[in-house]
Amino acid sequence: MDRQEKRAFVAFLAEVFASTSIVIVTENKGLTVADVTELRRRIRATGSTYKVAKNRLVSRALEGTQFDGIAPLLKGPTALSWGADPAAMAKVLVEFAKTNENLVVLGGALGSQTLDASGVKALAELPSLDELRAKLVGMLNTPATRIAGAVQAPAGQLARVFGAYSKSEAA
């Protein structure tokens, strides 16, 4: 990379840090190209991004942002992940790290809150945004179902009474 490319990359990362709510740092020592490709595919499926970057350039982009607490994690071969759904992204990284010992989750930041590796794992255990939305819709839908059932129950009972009465009249 020449100086202009480095400046453009630092500006790109600074823009990312200004617009995202979470950044997770991983150590990717020993990952094969196939492993990284598979990890990127999984990360991309959550609407997130996985990027290997030079630590010095990332440190420059972090200056003055809410994520400057992750600067001490930037040692050795590291990669950054960021996205819109923190729980889904953390879940993918933690699950991939369980199956591939070459990926190590170092930590991250959720807003201005710095997370260690156990904090990222705890975040991964939370339900994703889509799961939370589905639960909320289910909770909102349940009372309507109960009301409809309660309204229909007396009508069903009346129909059974009329049916029994008509059978007794016919006999």
Short mmCIF file of N, CA and C in Angstrom, two decimals:
data_model
loop_
_atom_site.label_atom_id
_atom_site.label_comp_id
_atom_site.label_asym_id
_atom_site.label_seq_id
_atom_site.Cartn_x
_atom_site.Cartn_y
_atom_site.Cartn_z
N MET A 1 0.84 -1.18 0.00
CA MET A 1 0.00 0.00 0.00
C MET A 1 0.88 1.24 0.00
N ASP A 2 0.54 2.18 -0.84
CA ASP A 2 1.25 3.45 -0.78
C ASP A 2 0.53 4.38 0.21
N ARG A 3 1.06 5.56 0.41
CA ARG A 3 0.52 6.47 1.43
C ARG A 3 -0.92 6.87 1.17
N GLN A 4 -1.27 7.10 -0.09
CA GLN A 4 -2.64 7.50 -0.40
C GLN A 4 -3.62 6.38 -0.08
N GLU A 5 -3.25 5.15 -0.40
CA GLU A 5 -4.11 4.01 -0.09
C GLU A 5 -4.26 3.84 1.41
N LYS A 6 -3.18 4.05 2.15
CA LYS A 6 -3.24 3.95 3.61
C LYS A 6 -4.16 5.02 4.18
N ARG A 7 -4.04 6.26 3.69
CA ARG A 7 -4.91 7.34 4.16
C ARG A 7 -6.37 7.04 3.85
N ALA A 8 -6.63 6.52 2.66
CA ALA A 8 -8.00 6.19 2.27
C ALA A 8 -8.56 5.07 3.15
N PHE A 9 -7.70 4.08 3.46
CA PHE A 9 -8.15 2.99 4.31
C PHE A 9 -8.43 3.46 5.74
N VAL A 10 -7.59 4.34 6.28
CA VAL A 10 -7.81 4.88 7.62
C VAL A 10 -9.11 5.69 7.63
N ALA A 11 -9.34 6.48 6.57
CA ALA A 11 -10.58 7.26 6.48
C ALA A 11 -11.79 6.33 6.40
N PHE A 12 -11.66 5.24 5.64
CA PHE A 12 -12.75 4.26 5.54
C PHE A 12 -13.06 3.65 6.91
N LEU A 13 -12.02 3.24 7.64
CA LEU A 13 -12.23 2.64 8.96
C LEU A 13 -12.81 3.66 9.94
N ALA A 14 -12.36 4.90 9.88
CA ALA A 14 -12.90 5.94 10.76
C ALA A 14 -14.39 6.13 10.49
N GLU A 15 -14.77 6.08 9.22
CA GLU A 15 -16.18 6.20 8.84
C GLU A 15 -16.98 5.00 9.37
N VAL A 16 -16.40 3.81 9.28
CA VAL A 16 -17.05 2.60 9.81
C VAL A 16 -17.24 2.73 11.31
N PHE A 17 -16.21 3.15 12.02
CA PHE A 17 -16.29 3.27 13.47
C PHE A 17 -17.30 4.34 13.89
N ALA A 18 -17.51 5.34 13.07
CA ALA A 18 -18.49 6.37 13.39
C ALA A 18 -19.92 5.90 13.16
N SER A 19 -20.10 4.90 12.28
CA SER A 19 -21.46 4.50 11.92
C SER A 19 -21.93 3.17 12.52
N THR A 20 -21.03 2.39 13.10
CA THR A 20 -21.43 1.09 13.63
C THR A 20 -21.58 1.13 15.15
N SER A 21 -22.23 0.10 15.69
CA SER A 21 -22.42 0.05 17.14
C SER A 21 -21.54 -0.99 17.81
N ILE A 22 -20.92 -1.88 17.03
CA ILE A 22 -20.09 -2.93 17.62
C ILE A 22 -18.89 -3.22 16.73
N VAL A 23 -17.76 -3.50 17.39
CA VAL A 23 -16.54 -3.97 16.71
C VAL A 23 -15.99 -5.11 17.56
N ILE A 24 -15.70 -6.25 16.90
CA ILE A 24 -15.11 -7.39 17.59
C ILE A 24 -13.75 -7.67 16.97
N VAL A 25 -12.75 -7.88 17.83
CA VAL A 25 -11.38 -8.14 17.39
C VAL A 25 -11.09 -9.63 17.57
N THR A 26 -10.55 -10.26 16.52
CA THR A 26 -10.17 -11.66 16.58
C THR A 26 -8.72 -11.82 16.17
N GLU A 27 -8.10 -12.86 16.68
CA GLU A 27 -6.75 -13.22 16.24
C GLU A 27 -6.91 -14.33 15.22
N ASN A 28 -6.31 -14.14 14.06
CA ASN A 28 -6.50 -15.10 12.97
C ASN A 28 -5.21 -15.78 12.56
N LYS A 29 -4.38 -16.09 13.50
CA LYS A 29 -3.10 -16.74 13.21
C LYS A 29 -3.34 -18.18 12.75
N GLY A 30 -2.88 -18.50 11.54
CA GLY A 30 -2.97 -19.86 11.05
C GLY A 30 -4.23 -20.21 10.28
N LEU A 31 -5.12 -19.26 10.06
CA LEU A 31 -6.32 -19.56 9.28
C LEU A 31 -5.96 -19.72 7.80
N THR A 32 -6.52 -20.72 7.18
CA THR A 32 -6.29 -20.92 5.75
C THR A 32 -7.22 -20.01 4.96
N VAL A 33 -6.95 -19.89 3.67
CA VAL A 33 -7.79 -19.07 2.81
C VAL A 33 -9.21 -19.62 2.79
N ALA A 34 -9.34 -20.94 2.78
CA ALA A 34 -10.67 -21.56 2.79
C ALA A 34 -11.41 -21.25 4.09
N ASP A 35 -10.69 -21.26 5.22
CA ASP A 35 -11.30 -20.93 6.51
C ASP A 35 -11.80 -19.49 6.53
N VAL A 36 -10.96 -18.57 6.07
CA VAL A 36 -11.33 -17.14 6.06
C VAL A 36 -12.51 -16.91 5.12
N THR A 37 -12.51 -17.59 3.98
CA THR A 37 -13.61 -17.45 3.03
C THR A 37 -14.92 -17.94 3.65
N GLU A 38 -14.87 -19.08 4.33
CA GLU A 38 -16.06 -19.61 4.99
C GLU A 38 -16.54 -18.68 6.11
N LEU A 39 -15.61 -18.14 6.90
CA LEU A 39 -15.96 -17.22 7.97
C LEU A 39 -16.59 -15.95 7.41
N ARG A 40 -16.00 -15.41 6.35
CA ARG A 40 -16.57 -14.20 5.74
C ARG A 40 -17.98 -14.47 5.21
N ARG A 41 -18.19 -15.65 4.63
CA ARG A 41 -19.51 -15.99 4.11
C ARG A 41 -20.54 -16.02 5.25
N ARG A 42 -20.17 -16.62 6.37
CA ARG A 42 -21.08 -16.69 7.52
C ARG A 42 -21.33 -15.30 8.11
N ILE A 43 -20.27 -14.51 8.21
CA ILE A 43 -20.40 -13.16 8.76
C ILE A 43 -21.29 -12.31 7.84
N ARG A 44 -21.06 -12.42 6.55
CA ARG A 44 -21.83 -11.65 5.57
C ARG A 44 -23.32 -12.01 5.64
N ALA A 45 -23.64 -13.26 5.97
CA ALA A 45 -25.03 -13.70 6.08
C ALA A 45 -25.77 -12.97 7.20
N THR A 46 -25.04 -12.46 8.19
CA THR A 46 -25.66 -11.69 9.28
C THR A 46 -25.71 -10.20 8.98
N GLY A 47 -25.22 -9.82 7.81
CA GLY A 47 -25.19 -8.39 7.47
C GLY A 47 -23.98 -7.68 8.05
N SER A 48 -22.96 -8.44 8.41
CA SER A 48 -21.77 -7.88 9.03
C SER A 48 -20.57 -8.00 8.10
N THR A 49 -19.44 -7.47 8.54
CA THR A 49 -18.22 -7.46 7.74
C THR A 49 -17.06 -7.99 8.57
N TYR A 50 -16.17 -8.75 7.92
CA TYR A 50 -14.96 -9.27 8.54
C TYR A 50 -13.79 -8.75 7.72
N LYS A 51 -12.86 -8.05 8.35
CA LYS A 51 -11.77 -7.42 7.62
C LYS A 51 -10.45 -7.60 8.35
N VAL A 52 -9.44 -8.08 7.63
CA VAL A 52 -8.08 -8.15 8.16
C VAL A 52 -7.43 -6.82 7.83
N ALA A 53 -6.80 -6.21 8.83
CA ALA A 53 -6.20 -4.89 8.62
C ALA A 53 -4.93 -4.76 9.44
N LYS A 54 -4.06 -3.86 8.99
CA LYS A 54 -2.84 -3.59 9.75
C LYS A 54 -3.19 -2.89 11.05
N ASN A 55 -2.60 -3.36 12.14
CA ASN A 55 -2.91 -2.83 13.46
C ASN A 55 -2.60 -1.33 13.57
N ARG A 56 -1.52 -0.91 12.95
CA ARG A 56 -1.14 0.50 13.03
C ARG A 56 -2.19 1.39 12.36
N LEU A 57 -2.72 0.94 11.23
CA LEU A 57 -3.74 1.72 10.53
C LEU A 57 -5.05 1.72 11.32
N VAL A 58 -5.39 0.58 11.91
CA VAL A 58 -6.60 0.52 12.72
C VAL A 58 -6.47 1.43 13.93
N SER A 59 -5.30 1.44 14.57
CA SER A 59 -5.07 2.30 15.73
C SER A 59 -5.26 3.77 15.37
N ARG A 60 -4.78 4.16 14.21
CA ARG A 60 -4.97 5.55 13.77
C ARG A 60 -6.44 5.87 13.54
N ALA A 61 -7.17 4.92 12.97
CA ALA A 61 -8.59 5.15 12.71
C ALA A 61 -9.40 5.17 14.01
N LEU A 62 -8.93 4.47 15.05
CA LEU A 62 -9.64 4.41 16.32
C LEU A 62 -9.54 5.70 17.14
N GLU A 63 -8.53 6.49 16.89
CA GLU A 63 -8.28 7.69 17.69
C GLU A 63 -9.50 8.61 17.67
N GLY A 64 -9.99 8.93 18.87
CA GLY A 64 -11.10 9.85 19.00
C GLY A 64 -12.48 9.24 18.77
N THR A 65 -12.57 7.92 18.61
CA THR A 65 -13.86 7.27 18.43
C THR A 65 -14.29 6.61 19.73
N GLN A 66 -15.52 6.13 19.76
CA GLN A 66 -16.02 5.45 20.96
C GLN A 66 -15.38 4.08 21.16
N PHE A 67 -14.69 3.57 20.13
CA PHE A 67 -14.09 2.25 20.20
C PHE A 67 -12.60 2.28 20.54
N ASP A 68 -12.07 3.40 20.98
CA ASP A 68 -10.62 3.48 21.24
C ASP A 68 -10.17 2.55 22.37
N GLY A 69 -11.10 1.96 23.11
CA GLY A 69 -10.76 1.01 24.17
C GLY A 69 -10.26 -0.34 23.65
N ILE A 70 -10.45 -0.62 22.35
CA ILE A 70 -9.99 -1.90 21.81
C ILE A 70 -8.55 -1.82 21.30
N ALA A 71 -7.94 -0.67 21.34
CA ALA A 71 -6.57 -0.50 20.84
C ALA A 71 -5.57 -1.47 21.48
N PRO A 72 -5.64 -1.78 22.79
CA PRO A 72 -4.70 -2.74 23.37
C PRO A 72 -4.83 -4.16 22.80
N LEU A 73 -5.95 -4.48 22.19
CA LEU A 73 -6.14 -5.82 21.62
C LEU A 73 -5.43 -6.01 20.30
N LEU A 74 -4.98 -4.92 19.71
CA LEU A 74 -4.40 -4.95 18.37
C LEU A 74 -2.92 -5.31 18.42
N LYS A 75 -2.65 -6.57 18.68
CA LYS A 75 -1.27 -7.08 18.70
C LYS A 75 -1.26 -8.39 17.93
N GLY A 76 -0.31 -8.54 17.04
CA GLY A 76 -0.23 -9.77 16.24
C GLY A 76 -1.20 -9.73 15.08
N PRO A 77 -1.44 -10.88 14.46
CA PRO A 77 -2.35 -10.94 13.32
C PRO A 77 -3.81 -10.86 13.77
N THR A 78 -4.42 -9.71 13.57
CA THR A 78 -5.80 -9.51 14.03
C THR A 78 -6.71 -9.16 12.86
N ALA A 79 -7.99 -9.32 13.12
CA ALA A 79 -9.02 -8.96 12.15
C ALA A 79 -10.17 -8.30 12.92
N LEU A 80 -10.93 -7.47 12.22
CA LEU A 80 -12.06 -6.76 12.82
C LEU A 80 -13.35 -7.24 12.19
N SER A 81 -14.39 -7.26 13.00
CA SER A 81 -15.73 -7.54 12.51
C SER A 81 -16.65 -6.45 13.04
N TRP A 82 -17.56 -6.00 12.19
CA TRP A 82 -18.55 -5.01 12.61
C TRP A 82 -19.83 -5.25 11.85
N GLY A 83 -20.94 -4.79 12.44
CA GLY A 83 -22.21 -5.00 11.78
C GLY A 83 -23.36 -4.39 12.55
N ALA A 84 -24.58 -4.65 12.05
CA ALA A 84 -25.78 -4.06 12.63
C ALA A 84 -26.37 -4.90 13.76
N ASP A 85 -26.22 -6.23 13.68
CA ASP A 85 -26.79 -7.12 14.69
C ASP A 85 -25.67 -7.70 15.54
N PRO A 86 -25.39 -7.09 16.69
CA PRO A 86 -24.26 -7.53 17.52
C PRO A 86 -24.35 -8.99 17.96
N ALA A 87 -25.53 -9.45 18.36
CA ALA A 87 -25.65 -10.82 18.86
C ALA A 87 -25.41 -11.85 17.76
N ALA A 88 -25.95 -11.62 16.59
CA ALA A 88 -25.78 -12.57 15.49
C ALA A 88 -24.32 -12.65 15.06
N MET A 89 -23.65 -11.50 14.97
CA MET A 89 -22.25 -11.49 14.57
C MET A 89 -21.38 -12.19 15.61
N ALA A 90 -21.61 -11.89 16.88
CA ALA A 90 -20.84 -12.52 17.96
C ALA A 90 -21.08 -14.03 17.97
N LYS A 91 -22.32 -14.45 17.71
CA LYS A 91 -22.66 -15.86 17.68
C LYS A 91 -21.87 -16.59 16.59
N VAL A 92 -21.79 -15.99 15.41
CA VAL A 92 -21.05 -16.61 14.30
C VAL A 92 -19.57 -16.73 14.65
N LEU A 93 -18.98 -15.67 15.20
CA LEU A 93 -17.56 -15.71 15.53
C LEU A 93 -17.25 -16.73 16.63
N VAL A 94 -18.08 -16.78 17.66
CA VAL A 94 -17.84 -17.71 18.77
C VAL A 94 -18.01 -19.15 18.29
N GLU A 95 -19.05 -19.42 17.49
CA GLU A 95 -19.26 -20.78 16.97
C GLU A 95 -18.12 -21.21 16.06
N PHE A 96 -17.64 -20.28 15.21
CA PHE A 96 -16.54 -20.62 14.32
C PHE A 96 -15.26 -20.87 15.12
N ALA A 97 -15.05 -20.09 16.17
CA ALA A 97 -13.86 -20.28 17.01
C ALA A 97 -13.90 -21.62 17.75
N LYS A 98 -15.10 -22.12 18.05
CA LYS A 98 -15.21 -23.43 18.71
C LYS A 98 -14.77 -24.56 17.79
N THR A 99 -15.06 -24.41 16.49
CA THR A 99 -14.72 -25.48 15.54
C THR A 99 -13.35 -25.30 14.91
N ASN A 100 -12.76 -24.13 15.03
CA ASN A 100 -11.46 -23.86 14.42
C ASN A 100 -10.57 -23.17 15.46
N GLU A 101 -9.59 -23.90 15.97
CA GLU A 101 -8.74 -23.36 17.04
C GLU A 101 -7.82 -22.23 16.58
N ASN A 102 -7.72 -21.99 15.28
CA ASN A 102 -6.86 -20.91 14.78
C ASN A 102 -7.52 -19.54 14.87
N LEU A 103 -8.81 -19.48 15.12
CA LEU A 103 -9.51 -18.21 15.31
C LEU A 103 -9.75 -18.04 16.81
N VAL A 104 -9.26 -16.95 17.36
CA VAL A 104 -9.42 -16.66 18.78
C VAL A 104 -10.12 -15.31 18.92
N VAL A 105 -11.23 -15.28 19.65
CA VAL A 105 -11.93 -14.03 19.91
C VAL A 105 -11.21 -13.32 21.04
N LEU A 106 -10.66 -12.13 20.76
CA LEU A 106 -9.90 -11.38 21.75
C LEU A 106 -10.77 -10.46 22.59
N GLY A 107 -11.79 -9.89 21.98
CA GLY A 107 -12.66 -8.94 22.67
C GLY A 107 -13.29 -8.01 21.67
N GLY A 108 -13.78 -6.90 22.16
CA GLY A 108 -14.41 -5.93 21.27
C GLY A 108 -14.99 -4.78 22.05
N ALA A 109 -15.89 -4.08 21.40
CA ALA A 109 -16.56 -2.95 22.03
C ALA A 109 -17.97 -2.86 21.49
N LEU A 110 -18.90 -2.66 22.39
CA LEU A 110 -20.30 -2.43 22.06
C LEU A 110 -20.59 -1.01 22.49
N GLY A 111 -20.60 -0.11 21.51
CA GLY A 111 -20.68 1.31 21.84
C GLY A 111 -19.40 1.71 22.54
N SER A 112 -19.51 2.41 23.63
CA SER A 112 -18.32 2.81 24.36
C SER A 112 -17.91 1.78 25.41
N GLN A 113 -18.68 0.70 25.54
CA GLN A 113 -18.39 -0.37 26.50
C GLN A 113 -17.41 -1.37 25.90
N THR A 114 -16.23 -1.49 26.51
CA THR A 114 -15.23 -2.44 26.03
C THR A 114 -15.56 -3.83 26.58
N LEU A 115 -15.46 -4.84 25.69
CA LEU A 115 -15.77 -6.22 26.06
C LEU A 115 -14.51 -7.07 25.98
N ASP A 116 -14.34 -7.97 26.94
CA ASP A 116 -13.28 -8.96 26.83
C ASP A 116 -13.85 -10.18 26.11
N ALA A 117 -13.07 -11.24 26.00
CA ALA A 117 -13.53 -12.43 25.27
C ALA A 117 -14.78 -13.04 25.90
N SER A 118 -14.84 -13.05 27.23
CA SER A 118 -16.03 -13.60 27.88
C SER A 118 -17.26 -12.72 27.66
N GLY A 119 -17.06 -11.41 27.54
CA GLY A 119 -18.17 -10.51 27.23
C GLY A 119 -18.73 -10.75 25.84
N VAL A 120 -17.85 -11.03 24.89
CA VAL A 120 -18.31 -11.36 23.53
C VAL A 120 -19.05 -12.69 23.54
N LYS A 121 -18.56 -13.66 24.32
CA LYS A 121 -19.25 -14.95 24.41
C LYS A 121 -20.62 -14.79 25.05
N ALA A 122 -20.73 -13.94 26.06
CA ALA A 122 -22.03 -13.67 26.68
C ALA A 122 -22.97 -13.00 25.68
N LEU A 123 -22.44 -12.10 24.88
CA LEU A 123 -23.23 -11.45 23.83
C LEU A 123 -23.71 -12.47 22.81
N ALA A 124 -22.89 -13.46 22.52
CA ALA A 124 -23.25 -14.50 21.55
C ALA A 124 -24.39 -15.37 22.07
N GLU A 125 -24.56 -15.46 23.37
CA GLU A 125 -25.62 -16.29 23.93
C GLU A 125 -26.97 -15.60 23.91
N LEU A 126 -26.98 -14.29 23.66
CA LEU A 126 -28.25 -13.57 23.57
C LEU A 126 -28.96 -13.92 22.28
N PRO A 127 -30.28 -13.84 22.26
CA PRO A 127 -30.99 -14.09 21.00
C PRO A 127 -30.71 -12.96 20.00
N SER A 128 -30.74 -13.32 18.72
CA SER A 128 -30.47 -12.32 17.68
C SER A 128 -31.64 -11.36 17.58
N LEU A 129 -31.46 -10.30 16.83
CA LEU A 129 -32.49 -9.28 16.64
C LEU A 129 -33.74 -9.89 16.01
N ASP A 130 -33.57 -10.77 15.04
CA ASP A 130 -34.72 -11.41 14.40
C ASP A 130 -35.47 -12.30 15.39
N GLU A 131 -34.75 -13.03 16.25
CA GLU A 131 -35.39 -13.88 17.24
C GLU A 131 -36.18 -13.03 18.24
N LEU A 132 -35.61 -11.90 18.66
CA LEU A 132 -36.31 -11.01 19.59
C LEU A 132 -37.58 -10.45 18.95
N ARG A 133 -37.49 -10.08 17.68
CA ARG A 133 -38.67 -9.57 16.98
C ARG A 133 -39.75 -10.63 16.89
N ALA A 134 -39.36 -11.88 16.59
CA ALA A 134 -40.33 -12.96 16.50
C ALA A 134 -41.01 -13.21 17.85
N LYS A 135 -40.24 -13.16 18.94
CA LYS A 135 -40.82 -13.34 20.27
C LYS A 135 -41.79 -12.21 20.59
N LEU A 136 -41.44 -10.99 20.23
CA LEU A 136 -42.31 -9.84 20.49
C LEU A 136 -43.62 -9.97 19.71
N VAL A 137 -43.53 -10.33 18.44
CA VAL A 137 -44.74 -10.52 17.64
C VAL A 137 -45.58 -11.65 18.22
N GLY A 138 -44.94 -12.71 18.67
CA GLY A 138 -45.67 -13.81 19.29
C GLY A 138 -46.38 -13.38 20.55
N MET A 139 -45.71 -12.54 21.35
CA MET A 139 -46.33 -12.05 22.58
C MET A 139 -47.52 -11.14 22.27
N LEU A 140 -47.39 -10.32 21.23
CA LEU A 140 -48.48 -9.44 20.85
C LEU A 140 -49.63 -10.22 20.23
N ASN A 141 -49.33 -11.29 19.53
CA ASN A 141 -50.33 -12.09 18.85
C ASN A 141 -51.09 -12.99 19.81
N THR A 142 -50.47 -13.43 20.89
CA THR A 142 -51.10 -14.35 21.84
C THR A 142 -52.38 -13.79 22.46
N PRO A 143 -52.41 -12.56 22.96
CA PRO A 143 -53.67 -12.06 23.53
C PRO A 143 -54.80 -12.01 22.49
N ALA A 144 -54.48 -11.68 21.26
CA ALA A 144 -55.52 -11.64 20.23
C ALA A 144 -56.09 -13.04 20.00
N THR A 145 -55.24 -14.05 20.01
CA THR A 145 -55.70 -15.43 19.84
C THR A 145 -56.58 -15.85 21.00
N ARG A 146 -56.19 -15.46 22.20
CA ARG A 146 -57.00 -15.80 23.39
C ARG A 146 -58.35 -15.11 23.35
N ILE A 147 -58.38 -13.85 22.93
CA ILE A 147 -59.64 -13.11 22.84
C ILE A 147 -60.54 -13.77 21.81
N ALA A 148 -60.00 -14.12 20.66
CA ALA A 148 -60.80 -14.78 19.62
C ALA A 148 -61.34 -16.11 20.12
N GLY A 149 -60.53 -16.86 20.85
CA GLY A 149 -60.98 -18.14 21.41
C GLY A 149 -62.08 -17.95 22.43
N ALA A 150 -61.95 -16.91 23.27
CA ALA A 150 -62.96 -16.64 24.30
C ALA A 150 -64.27 -16.19 23.67
N VAL A 151 -64.19 -15.42 22.61
CA VAL A 151 -65.40 -14.95 21.93
C VAL A 151 -66.09 -16.11 21.21
N GLN A 152 -65.32 -17.01 20.65
CA GLN A 152 -65.89 -18.13 19.91
C GLN A 152 -66.43 -19.22 20.83
N ALA A 153 -65.92 -19.35 22.03
CA ALA A 153 -66.33 -20.42 22.93
C ALA A 153 -67.82 -20.38 23.25
N PRO A 154 -68.40 -19.24 23.65
CA PRO A 154 -69.84 -19.23 23.94
C PRO A 154 -70.68 -19.58 22.71
N ALA A 155 -70.27 -19.12 21.55
CA ALA A 155 -71.03 -19.44 20.34
C ALA A 155 -70.98 -20.94 20.07
N GLY A 156 -69.85 -21.55 20.29
CA GLY A 156 -69.72 -23.00 20.11
C GLY A 156 -70.58 -23.75 21.10
N GLN A 157 -70.62 -23.27 22.34
CA GLN A 157 -71.45 -23.92 23.36
C GLN A 157 -72.93 -23.79 23.00
N LEU A 158 -73.34 -22.61 22.52
CA LEU A 158 -74.73 -22.43 22.10
C LEU A 158 -75.08 -23.38 20.96
N ALA A 159 -74.17 -23.51 20.00
CA ALA A 159 -74.43 -24.40 18.87
C ALA A 159 -74.60 -25.84 19.35
N ARG A 160 -73.79 -26.28 20.30
CA ARG A 160 -73.92 -27.64 20.83
C ARG A 160 -75.24 -27.82 21.58
N VAL A 161 -75.68 -26.80 22.34
CA VAL A 161 -76.96 -26.87 23.07
C VAL A 161 -78.11 -26.97 22.07
N PHE A 162 -78.09 -26.10 21.03
CA PHE A 162 -79.14 -26.14 20.01
C PHE A 162 -79.15 -27.48 19.29
N GLY A 163 -77.97 -28.01 19.02
CA GLY A 163 -77.88 -29.31 18.36
C GLY A 163 -78.48 -30.42 19.22
N ALA A 164 -78.17 -30.40 20.51
CA ALA A 164 -78.71 -31.40 21.43
C ALA A 164 -80.22 -31.25 21.56
N TYR A 165 -80.70 -30.02 21.62
CA TYR A 165 -82.14 -29.75 21.75
C TYR A 165 -82.88 -30.22 20.51
N SER A 166 -82.30 -29.97 19.33
CA SER A 166 -82.97 -30.41 18.09
C SER A 166 -83.00 -31.93 18.00
N LYS A 167 -82.00 -32.60 18.48
CA LYS A 167 -81.99 -34.07 18.47
C LYS A 167 -83.06 -34.63 19.41
N SER A 168 -83.23 -33.97 20.58
CA SER A 168 -84.22 -34.43 21.54
C SER A 168 -85.64 -34.15 21.03
N GLU A 169 -85.85 -33.06 20.28
CA GLU A 169 -87.14 -32.74 19.71
C GLU A 169 -87.48 -33.72 18.59
N ALA A 170 -86.50 -34.15 17.82
CA ALA A 170 -86.72 -35.06 16.72
C ALA A 170 -87.09 -36.45 17.23
N ALA A 171 -86.64 -36.80 18.38
CA ALA A 171 -86.90 -38.14 18.92
C ALA A 171 -88.23 -38.20 19.54
#
